[in-house]
Coordinates of C-alpha atoms in Angstrom, one line a residue:
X1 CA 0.0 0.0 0.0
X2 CA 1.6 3.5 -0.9
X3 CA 2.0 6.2 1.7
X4 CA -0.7 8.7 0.1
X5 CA -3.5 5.7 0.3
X6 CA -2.5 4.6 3.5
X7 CA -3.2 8.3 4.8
X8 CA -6.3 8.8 2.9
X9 CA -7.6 5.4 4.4
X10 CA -6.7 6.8 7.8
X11 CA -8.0 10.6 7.3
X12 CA -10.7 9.0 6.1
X13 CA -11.7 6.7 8.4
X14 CA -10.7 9.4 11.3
X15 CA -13.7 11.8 9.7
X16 CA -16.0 8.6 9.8
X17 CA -15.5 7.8 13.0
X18 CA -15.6 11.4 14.1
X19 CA -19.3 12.0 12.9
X20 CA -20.5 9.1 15.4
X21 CA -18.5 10.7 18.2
X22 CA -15.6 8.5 18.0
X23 CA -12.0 9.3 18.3
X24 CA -9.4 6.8 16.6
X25 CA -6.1 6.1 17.7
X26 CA -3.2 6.0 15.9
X27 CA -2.5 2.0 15.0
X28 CA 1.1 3.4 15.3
X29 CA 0.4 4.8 18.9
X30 CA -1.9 1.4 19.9
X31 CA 1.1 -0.6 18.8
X32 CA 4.2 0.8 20.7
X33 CA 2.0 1.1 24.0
X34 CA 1.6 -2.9 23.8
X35 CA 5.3 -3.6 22.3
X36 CA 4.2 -4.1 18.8
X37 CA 4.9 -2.4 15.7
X38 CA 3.0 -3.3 12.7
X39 CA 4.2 -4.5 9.4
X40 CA 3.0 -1.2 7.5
X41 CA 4.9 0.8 10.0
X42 CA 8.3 -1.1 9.5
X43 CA 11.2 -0.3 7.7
X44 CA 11.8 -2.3 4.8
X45 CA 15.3 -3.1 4.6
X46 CA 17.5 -5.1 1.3
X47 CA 20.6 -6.7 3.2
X48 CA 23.9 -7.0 0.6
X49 CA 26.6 -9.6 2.0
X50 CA 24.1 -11.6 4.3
X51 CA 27.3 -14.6 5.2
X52 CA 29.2 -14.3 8.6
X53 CA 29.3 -11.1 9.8
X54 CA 26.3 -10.4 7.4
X55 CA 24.9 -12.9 9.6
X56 CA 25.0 -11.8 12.7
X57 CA 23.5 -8.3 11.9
X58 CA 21.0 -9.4 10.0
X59 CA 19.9 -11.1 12.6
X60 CA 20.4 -8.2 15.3
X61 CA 18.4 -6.1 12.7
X62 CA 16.0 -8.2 12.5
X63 CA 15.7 -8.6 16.5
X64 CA 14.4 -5.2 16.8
X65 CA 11.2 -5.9 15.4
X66 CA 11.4 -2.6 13.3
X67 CA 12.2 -3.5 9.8
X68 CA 10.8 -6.4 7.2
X69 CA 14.0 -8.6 5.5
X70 CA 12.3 -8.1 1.6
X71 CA 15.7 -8.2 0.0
X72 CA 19.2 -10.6 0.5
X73 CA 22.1 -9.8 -2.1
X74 CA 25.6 -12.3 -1.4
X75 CA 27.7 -12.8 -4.3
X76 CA 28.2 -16.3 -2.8
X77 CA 24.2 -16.7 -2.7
X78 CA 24.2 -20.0 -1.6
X79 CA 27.3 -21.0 -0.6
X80 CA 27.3 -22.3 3.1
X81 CA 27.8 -19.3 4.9
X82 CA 24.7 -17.7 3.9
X83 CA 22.0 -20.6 3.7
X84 CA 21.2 -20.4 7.6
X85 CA 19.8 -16.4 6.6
X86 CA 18.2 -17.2 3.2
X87 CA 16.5 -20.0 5.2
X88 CA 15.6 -17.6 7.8
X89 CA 13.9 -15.6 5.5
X90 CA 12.2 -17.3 2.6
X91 CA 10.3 -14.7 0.9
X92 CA 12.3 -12.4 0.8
X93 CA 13.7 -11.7 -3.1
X94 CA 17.6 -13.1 -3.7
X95 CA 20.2 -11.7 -6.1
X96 CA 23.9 -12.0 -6.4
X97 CA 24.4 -8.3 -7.9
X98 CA 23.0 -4.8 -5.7
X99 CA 23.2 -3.2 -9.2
X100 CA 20.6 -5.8 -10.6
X101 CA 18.6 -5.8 -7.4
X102 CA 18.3 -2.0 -7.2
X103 CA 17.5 -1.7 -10.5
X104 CA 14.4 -4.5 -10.3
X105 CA 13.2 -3.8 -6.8
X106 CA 14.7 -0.7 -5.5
X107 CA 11.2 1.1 -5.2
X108 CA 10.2 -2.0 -2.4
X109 CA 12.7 -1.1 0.3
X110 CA 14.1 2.0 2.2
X111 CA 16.7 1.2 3.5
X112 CA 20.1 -1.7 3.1
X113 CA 22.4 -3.2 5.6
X114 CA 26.2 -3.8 3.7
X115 CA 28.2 -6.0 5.6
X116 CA 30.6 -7.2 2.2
X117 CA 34.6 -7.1 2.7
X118 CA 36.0 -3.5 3.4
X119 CA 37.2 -2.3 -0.1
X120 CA 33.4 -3.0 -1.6
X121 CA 31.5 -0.9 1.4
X122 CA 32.5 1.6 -1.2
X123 CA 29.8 1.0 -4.5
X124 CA 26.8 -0.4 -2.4
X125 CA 26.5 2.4 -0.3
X126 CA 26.9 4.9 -2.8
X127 CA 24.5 3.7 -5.1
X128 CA 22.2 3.1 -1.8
X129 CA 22.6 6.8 -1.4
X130 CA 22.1 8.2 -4.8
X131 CA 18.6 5.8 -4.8
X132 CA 17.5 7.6 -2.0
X133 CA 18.3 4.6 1.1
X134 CA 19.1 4.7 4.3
X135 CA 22.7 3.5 5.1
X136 CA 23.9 1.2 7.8
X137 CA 27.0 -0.1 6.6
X138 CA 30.2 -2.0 8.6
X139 CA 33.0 -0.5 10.2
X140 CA 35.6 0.7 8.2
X141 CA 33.5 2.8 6.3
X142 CA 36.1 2.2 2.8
X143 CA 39.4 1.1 2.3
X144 CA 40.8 4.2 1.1
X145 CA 40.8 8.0 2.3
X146 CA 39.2 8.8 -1.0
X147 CA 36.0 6.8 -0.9
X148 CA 35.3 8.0 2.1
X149 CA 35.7 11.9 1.1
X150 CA 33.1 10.7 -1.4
X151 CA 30.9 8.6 0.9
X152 CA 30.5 11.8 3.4
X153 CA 29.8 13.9 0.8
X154 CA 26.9 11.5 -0.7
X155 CA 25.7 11.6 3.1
X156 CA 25.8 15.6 3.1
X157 CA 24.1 15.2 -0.3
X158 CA 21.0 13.6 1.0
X159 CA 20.8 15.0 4.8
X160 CA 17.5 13.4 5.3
X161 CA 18.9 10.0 4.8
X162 CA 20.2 8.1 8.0
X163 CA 23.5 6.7 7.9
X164 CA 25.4 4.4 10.2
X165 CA 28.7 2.3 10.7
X166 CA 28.7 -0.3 12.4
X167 CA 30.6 0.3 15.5
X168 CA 28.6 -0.6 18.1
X169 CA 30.3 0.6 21.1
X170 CA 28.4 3.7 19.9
X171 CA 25.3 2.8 21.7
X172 CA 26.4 0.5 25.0
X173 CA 27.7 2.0 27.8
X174 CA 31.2 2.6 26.8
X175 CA 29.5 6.2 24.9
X176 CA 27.5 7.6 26.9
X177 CA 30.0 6.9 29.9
X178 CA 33.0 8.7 27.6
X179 CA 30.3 11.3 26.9
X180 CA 29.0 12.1 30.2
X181 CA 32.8 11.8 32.0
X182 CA 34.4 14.4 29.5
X183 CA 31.5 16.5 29.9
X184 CA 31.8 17.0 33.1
X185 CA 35.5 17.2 33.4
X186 CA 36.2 14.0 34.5
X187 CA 38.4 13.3 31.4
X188 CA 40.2 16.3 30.3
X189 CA 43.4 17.0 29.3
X190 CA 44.4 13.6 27.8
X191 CA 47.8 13.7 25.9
X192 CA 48.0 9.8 25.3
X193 CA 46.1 6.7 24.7
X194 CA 47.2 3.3 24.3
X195 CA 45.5 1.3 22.0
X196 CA 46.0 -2.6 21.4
X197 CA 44.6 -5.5 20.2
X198 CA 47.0 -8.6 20.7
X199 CA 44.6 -11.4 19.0
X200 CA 46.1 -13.8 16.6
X201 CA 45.0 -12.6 13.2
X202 CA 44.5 -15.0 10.3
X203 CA 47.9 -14.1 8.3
X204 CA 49.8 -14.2 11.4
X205 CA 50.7 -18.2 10.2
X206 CA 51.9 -16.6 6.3
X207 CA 55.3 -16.3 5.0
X208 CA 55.9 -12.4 4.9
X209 CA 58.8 -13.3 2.4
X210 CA 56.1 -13.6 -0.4
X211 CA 56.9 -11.9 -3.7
X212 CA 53.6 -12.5 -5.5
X213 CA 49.9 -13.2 -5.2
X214 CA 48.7 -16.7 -4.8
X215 CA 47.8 -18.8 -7.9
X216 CA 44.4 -18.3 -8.9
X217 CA 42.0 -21.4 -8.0
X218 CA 39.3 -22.5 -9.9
X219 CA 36.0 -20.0 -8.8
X220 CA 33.1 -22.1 -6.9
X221 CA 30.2 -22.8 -8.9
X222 CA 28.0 -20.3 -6.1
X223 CA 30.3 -17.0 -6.3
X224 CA 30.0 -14.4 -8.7
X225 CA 33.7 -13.4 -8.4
X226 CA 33.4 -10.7 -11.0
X227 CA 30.6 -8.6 -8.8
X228 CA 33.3 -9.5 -6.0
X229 CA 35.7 -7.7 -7.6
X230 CA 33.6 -4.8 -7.7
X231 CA 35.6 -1.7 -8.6
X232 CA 39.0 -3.0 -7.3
X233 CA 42.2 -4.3 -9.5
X234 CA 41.7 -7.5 -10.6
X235 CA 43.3 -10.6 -8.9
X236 CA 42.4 -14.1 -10.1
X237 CA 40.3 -15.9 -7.6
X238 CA 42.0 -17.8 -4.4
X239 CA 40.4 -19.3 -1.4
X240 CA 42.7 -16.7 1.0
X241 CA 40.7 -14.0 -0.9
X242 CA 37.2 -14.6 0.4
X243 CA 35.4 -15.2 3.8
X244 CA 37.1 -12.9 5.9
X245 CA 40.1 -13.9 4.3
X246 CA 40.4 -10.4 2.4
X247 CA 41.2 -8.7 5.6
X248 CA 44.3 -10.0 5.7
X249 CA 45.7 -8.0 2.1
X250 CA 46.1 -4.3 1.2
X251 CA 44.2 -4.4 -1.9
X252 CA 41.5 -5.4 0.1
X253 CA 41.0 -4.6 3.3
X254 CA 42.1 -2.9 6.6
X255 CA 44.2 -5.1 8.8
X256 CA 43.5 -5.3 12.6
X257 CA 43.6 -1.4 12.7
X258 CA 40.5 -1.4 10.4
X259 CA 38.9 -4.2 12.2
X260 CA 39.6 -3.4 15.6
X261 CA 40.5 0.2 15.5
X262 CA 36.8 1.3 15.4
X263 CA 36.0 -0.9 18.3
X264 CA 38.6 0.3 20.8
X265 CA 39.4 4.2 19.7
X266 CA 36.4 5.7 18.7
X267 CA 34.3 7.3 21.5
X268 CA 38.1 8.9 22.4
X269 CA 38.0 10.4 19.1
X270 CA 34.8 11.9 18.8
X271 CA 34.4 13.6 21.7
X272 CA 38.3 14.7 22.3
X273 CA 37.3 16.2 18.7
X274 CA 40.7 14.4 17.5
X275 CA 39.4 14.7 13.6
X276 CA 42.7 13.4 11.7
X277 CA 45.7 13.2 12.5
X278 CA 49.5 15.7 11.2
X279 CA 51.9 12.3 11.5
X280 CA 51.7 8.7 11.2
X281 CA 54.9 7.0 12.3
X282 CA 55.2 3.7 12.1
X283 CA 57.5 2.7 14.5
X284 CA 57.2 -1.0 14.4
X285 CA 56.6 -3.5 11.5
X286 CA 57.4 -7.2 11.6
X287 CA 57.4 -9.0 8.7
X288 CA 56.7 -6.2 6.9
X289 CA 55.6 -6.9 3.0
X290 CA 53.9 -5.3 0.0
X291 CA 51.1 -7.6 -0.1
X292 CA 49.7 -8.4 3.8
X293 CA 49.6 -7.0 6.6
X294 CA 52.5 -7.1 9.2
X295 CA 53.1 -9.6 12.1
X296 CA 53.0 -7.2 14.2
X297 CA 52.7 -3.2 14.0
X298 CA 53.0 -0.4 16.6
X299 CA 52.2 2.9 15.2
X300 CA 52.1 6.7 16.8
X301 CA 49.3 9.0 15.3
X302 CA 49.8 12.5 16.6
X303 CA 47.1 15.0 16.8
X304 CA 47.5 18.8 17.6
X305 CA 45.8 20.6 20.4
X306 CA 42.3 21.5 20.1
X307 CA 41.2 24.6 21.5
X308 CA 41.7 24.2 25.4
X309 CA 42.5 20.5 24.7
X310 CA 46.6 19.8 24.3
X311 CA 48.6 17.7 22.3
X312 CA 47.8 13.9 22.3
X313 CA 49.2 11.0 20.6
X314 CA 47.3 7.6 19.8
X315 CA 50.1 4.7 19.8
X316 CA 48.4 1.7 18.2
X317 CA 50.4 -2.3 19.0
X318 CA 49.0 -5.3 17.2
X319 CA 50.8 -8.4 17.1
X320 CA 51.2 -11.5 19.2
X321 CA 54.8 -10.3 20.4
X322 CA 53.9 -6.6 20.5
X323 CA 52.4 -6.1 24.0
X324 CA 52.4 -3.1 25.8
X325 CA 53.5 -1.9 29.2
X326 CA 51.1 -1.0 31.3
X327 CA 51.0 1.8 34.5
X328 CA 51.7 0.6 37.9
X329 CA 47.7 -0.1 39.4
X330 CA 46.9 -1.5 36.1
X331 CA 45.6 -4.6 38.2
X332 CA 44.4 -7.9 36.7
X333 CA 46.5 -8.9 33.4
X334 CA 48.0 -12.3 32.7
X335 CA 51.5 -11.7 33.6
X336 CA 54.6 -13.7 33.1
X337 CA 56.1 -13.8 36.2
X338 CA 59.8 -15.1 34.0
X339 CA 59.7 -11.8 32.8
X340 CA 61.0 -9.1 35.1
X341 CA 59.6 -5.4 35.0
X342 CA 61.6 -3.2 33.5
X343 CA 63.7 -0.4 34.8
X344 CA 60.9 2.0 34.6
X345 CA 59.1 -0.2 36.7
X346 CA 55.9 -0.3 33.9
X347 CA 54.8 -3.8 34.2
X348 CA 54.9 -6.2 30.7
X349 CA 52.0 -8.1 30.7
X350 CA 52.2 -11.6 28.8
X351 CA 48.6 -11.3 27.1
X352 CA 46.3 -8.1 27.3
X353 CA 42.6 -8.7 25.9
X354 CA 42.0 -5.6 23.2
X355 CA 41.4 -2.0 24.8
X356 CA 43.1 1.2 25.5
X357 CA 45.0 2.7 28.2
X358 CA 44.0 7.0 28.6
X359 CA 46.7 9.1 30.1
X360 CA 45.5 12.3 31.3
X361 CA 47.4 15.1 33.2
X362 CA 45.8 14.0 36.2
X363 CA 43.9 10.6 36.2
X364 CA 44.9 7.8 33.9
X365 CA 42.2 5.3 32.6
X366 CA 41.7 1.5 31.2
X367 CA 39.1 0.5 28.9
X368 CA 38.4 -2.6 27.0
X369 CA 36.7 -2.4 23.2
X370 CA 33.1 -2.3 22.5
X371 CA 30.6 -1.1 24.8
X372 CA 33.2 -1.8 27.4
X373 CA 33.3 1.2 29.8
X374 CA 36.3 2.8 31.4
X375 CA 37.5 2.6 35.2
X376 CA 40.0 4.6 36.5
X377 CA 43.5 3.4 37.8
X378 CA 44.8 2.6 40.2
X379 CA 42.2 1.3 42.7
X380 CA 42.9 4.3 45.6
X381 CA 42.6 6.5 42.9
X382 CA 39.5 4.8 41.6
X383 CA 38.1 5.1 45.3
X384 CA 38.9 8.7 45.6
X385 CA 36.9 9.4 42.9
X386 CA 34.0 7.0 44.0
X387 CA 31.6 9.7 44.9
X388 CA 32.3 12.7 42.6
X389 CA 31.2 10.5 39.3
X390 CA 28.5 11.3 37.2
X391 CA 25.4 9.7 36.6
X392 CA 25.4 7.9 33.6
X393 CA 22.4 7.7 31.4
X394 CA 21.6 4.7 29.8
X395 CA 21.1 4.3 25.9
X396 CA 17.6 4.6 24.6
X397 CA 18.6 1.9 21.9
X398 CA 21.0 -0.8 20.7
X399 CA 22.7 0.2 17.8
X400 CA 20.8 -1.7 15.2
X401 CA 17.5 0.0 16.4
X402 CA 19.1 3.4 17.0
X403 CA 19.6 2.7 13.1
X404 CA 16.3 1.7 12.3
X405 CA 14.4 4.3 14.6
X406 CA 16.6 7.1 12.4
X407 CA 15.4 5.4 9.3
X408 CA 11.7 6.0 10.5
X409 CA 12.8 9.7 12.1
X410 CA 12.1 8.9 15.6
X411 CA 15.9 9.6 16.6
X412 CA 19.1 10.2 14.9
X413 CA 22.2 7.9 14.1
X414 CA 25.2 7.9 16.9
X415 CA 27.7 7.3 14.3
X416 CA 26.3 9.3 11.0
X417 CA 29.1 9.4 8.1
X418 CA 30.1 12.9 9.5
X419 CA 31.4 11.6 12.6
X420 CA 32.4 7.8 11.4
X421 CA 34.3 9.3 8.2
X422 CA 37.2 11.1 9.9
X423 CA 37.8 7.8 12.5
X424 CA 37.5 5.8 9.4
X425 CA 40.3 8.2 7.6
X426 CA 42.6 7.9 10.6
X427 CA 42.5 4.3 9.8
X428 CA 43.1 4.7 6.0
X429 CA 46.2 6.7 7.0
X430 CA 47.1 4.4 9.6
X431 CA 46.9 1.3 6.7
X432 CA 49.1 3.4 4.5
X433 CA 51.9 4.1 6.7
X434 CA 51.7 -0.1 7.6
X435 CA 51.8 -1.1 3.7
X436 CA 54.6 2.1 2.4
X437 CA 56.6 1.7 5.8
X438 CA 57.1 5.4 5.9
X439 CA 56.2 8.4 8.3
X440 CA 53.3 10.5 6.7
X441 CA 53.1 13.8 7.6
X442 CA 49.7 15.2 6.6
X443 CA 48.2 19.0 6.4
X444 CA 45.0 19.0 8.0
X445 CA 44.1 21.8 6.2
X446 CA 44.7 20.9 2.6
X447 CA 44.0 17.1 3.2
X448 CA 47.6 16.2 1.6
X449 CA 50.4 14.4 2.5
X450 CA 53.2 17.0 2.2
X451 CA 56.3 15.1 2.9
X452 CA 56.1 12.2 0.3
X453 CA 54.5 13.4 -3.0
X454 CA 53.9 9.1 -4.3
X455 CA 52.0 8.7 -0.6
X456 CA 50.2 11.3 -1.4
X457 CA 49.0 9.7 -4.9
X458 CA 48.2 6.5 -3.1
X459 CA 46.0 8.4 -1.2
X460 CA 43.5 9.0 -3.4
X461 CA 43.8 5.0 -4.2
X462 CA 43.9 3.0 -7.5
X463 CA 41.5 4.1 -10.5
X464 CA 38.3 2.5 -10.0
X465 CA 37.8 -0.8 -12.3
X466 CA 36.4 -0.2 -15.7
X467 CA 32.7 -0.2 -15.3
X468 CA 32.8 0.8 -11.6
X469 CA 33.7 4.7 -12.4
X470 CA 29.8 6.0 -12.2
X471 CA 30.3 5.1 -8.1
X472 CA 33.0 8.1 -8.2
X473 CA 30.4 10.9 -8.8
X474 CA 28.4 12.6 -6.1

């Protein structure tokens, strides 16, 4: 039923009822007071990559209760990964491109999930934008700083559209505790973060000395490799391209800084207004290569003051080997007790679960990722500060339904494009330093690297496939 009949049947009905003395309420009204929200006043959502993590936030989506699955796009439709959600979801229409299913049914939905391997966030969401769709898309927003220049600007474009990565540590506790604490001056003056994430990451059993690409395999009979492909540089098909495979190269996705980066840093950038970054250092690369990401990578991104706020620097350690020291009071981490401290005294901890440590000029903090929320260090400290902490509020939504409740206008996204872009670009930086093995000094005004004129091509990225180019135009 089209909006202007449904409205005419309920004006309508409204005046009929009126002349016998009636009053009608809203279905709308009648269903959120009993928990229910009717079919006609969900959002109808097309989800494109719908296997493993598509998976899981279909499903989360789903959950809410406020949208209707009409669509499913995988360019693997039917491969084992995505059966358990086309099964889930019968009637809803399949395809294998997002071109072909926008183009047949894009008047049938409002909105699409995208939850296909980093590089190829990039086409589906633009086109999702340019057809007039709500956006919720997985974290990183693109591969490279380019895209997303191109994917806020799409989002500026069409300001009545809702956007959203998916970092959902955006609507647990960890953001409105970040929120609440810097607003009221319990956070301030932070001039250093740790950030880690110590996880054994699929390449991490590779050769690094590789000089080429694998040798292409022949393509399963499910997958539409070419639509895989999208607008990147071609690369024969191989079984360590696919399935969450593709995080592990350059060419096609983001590493554990793109992962895990969103997860752990991005509550600290938003509201210590950290934007991007004037130097990348990569101070540590193991098993550095041109092809896959190192074994292990610490990296410093330095950010200028900020009004009243002063200087702070991020340092970043991935790696299985690449732990780092912690502040006296940390408290529980699975030490070593082999290994001595060292002569600063900072305790080495043997395995640290992913997080951040937040230095400020007078309190220092630990945090994990995710919704995780922060505690203060040491424990006295922790105590002394017991009774002057803030209420926290709690969030009014998950971050699927915060997503969906945008979509419908009810409330606004907690990480739009405008505020996802710049942490996603920190990343893109961050990948680019890892892959060239160079310090990048960037101008936060001009958007340029200044101190390596071919870094500065790269970042722009590789010209788009031919065929994929329209996707470059706001």
């Amino acid at each position: 039923m089209s909006t202007n009949r449904r409205d005419f049947l309920k004006t309508g009905a409204t005046a009929a009822l009126g002349l016998s003395g009636f009053t009608l309420i809203s279905p709308s009204v009648l269903g959120k007071s009993m928990g229910y929200v009717a079919p006609s006043d969900k959002v109808n959502l097309a989800c494109i990559g719908i296997g493993n993590r598509g998976n899981e936030i279909i499903k989360e989506l789903n959950k809410t209760g406020l949208c209707n699955i009409v669509a499913l796009c995988d360019v693997d439709m039917g491969a084992k990964q995505t059966l358990e959600v086309m099964n889930m979801f019968p009637q809803a229409k399949k395809y294998q491109d997002f071109r072909k299913m926008f183009d047949e049914i894009g008047g049938e939905f409002d909105a699409v999930s995208i939850a296909t391997p980093d590089f190829s966030h990039f086409p589906a969401t633009m086109m999702a934008l340019s057809e007039g769709k709500h956006v919720y898309v997985e974290k990183p927003m693109a591969r490279t700083f380019q895209e997303v220049d191109l994917m806020m600007a799409a989002a500026k474009k069409y300001p009545k559209l809702a956007t959203q990565m998916g970092n959902q540590g955006h609507s647990e506790g960890n953001y409105f505790q970040f929120k609440t604490w810097k607003e009221a001056g319990v956070i301030k003056d932070v001039t250093a973060i740790t950030a880690h994430m110590n996880s054994r990451r699929r390449w991490h059993g590779w050769d690094p000395k590789i000089t080429k690409f694998p040798t292409p395999e022949p393509i399963p009979s499910t997958l539409d490799w070419d639509v895989w492909t999208s607008q990147a540089q071609p690369h024969g098909f191989h079984k360590d391209f696919h399935n969450g495979q593709w995080r592990c190269w350059y060419d096609f996705g983001m590493g554990a800084l793109g992962d895990w980066g969103a997860h752990i840093i991005d509550t600290a950038h938003e509201f210590l207004e950290l934007g991007l970054p004037y130097e990348v250092n990569p101070v540590k690369l193991s098993g550095h290569n041109s092809f896959f990401f190192p074994m292990s990578t610490t990296l410093e991104f330095k950010f200028p003051e900020r009004g009243a706020m002063p200087p702070l620097t991020i340092t970043w350690y991935d790696g299985l080997d690449n732990i780092p020291a912690v502040p006296d009071g940390y408290g529980v981490s699975e030490l070593d007790p082999n290994i001595p401290p060292p002569s600063n005294g900072q305790i080495q901890p043997a395995k640290l679960n992913p997080g951040k440590i937040i230095y400020s000029k007078e309190l220092t903090f630990k945090g994990g990722s995710h919704g995780s929320t922060l505690s203060i260090i040491p424990a006295e400290k922790a105590k002394e500060w017991e009774s002057k902490l803030p209420e926290v509020p709690q969030s009014p939504s998950n971050h699927f339904a915060n997503f969906l409740k945008a979509c419908k206008g009810e409330e606004k996204t907690r990480s739009p494009f405008e505020i996802a872009g710049p942490l996603s670009q920190v990343f893109c930086l961050g990948v680019m330093a890892q892959q060239m093995g160079v310090k990048l000094e960037f101008d936060r005004e001009t958007r340029q690297i200044t101190n390596n004129p071919l870094a500065n091509q790269v970042l722009a990225g590789m010209p788009p496939r031919k065929g994929w180019e329209e996707f470059y135009r706001v």
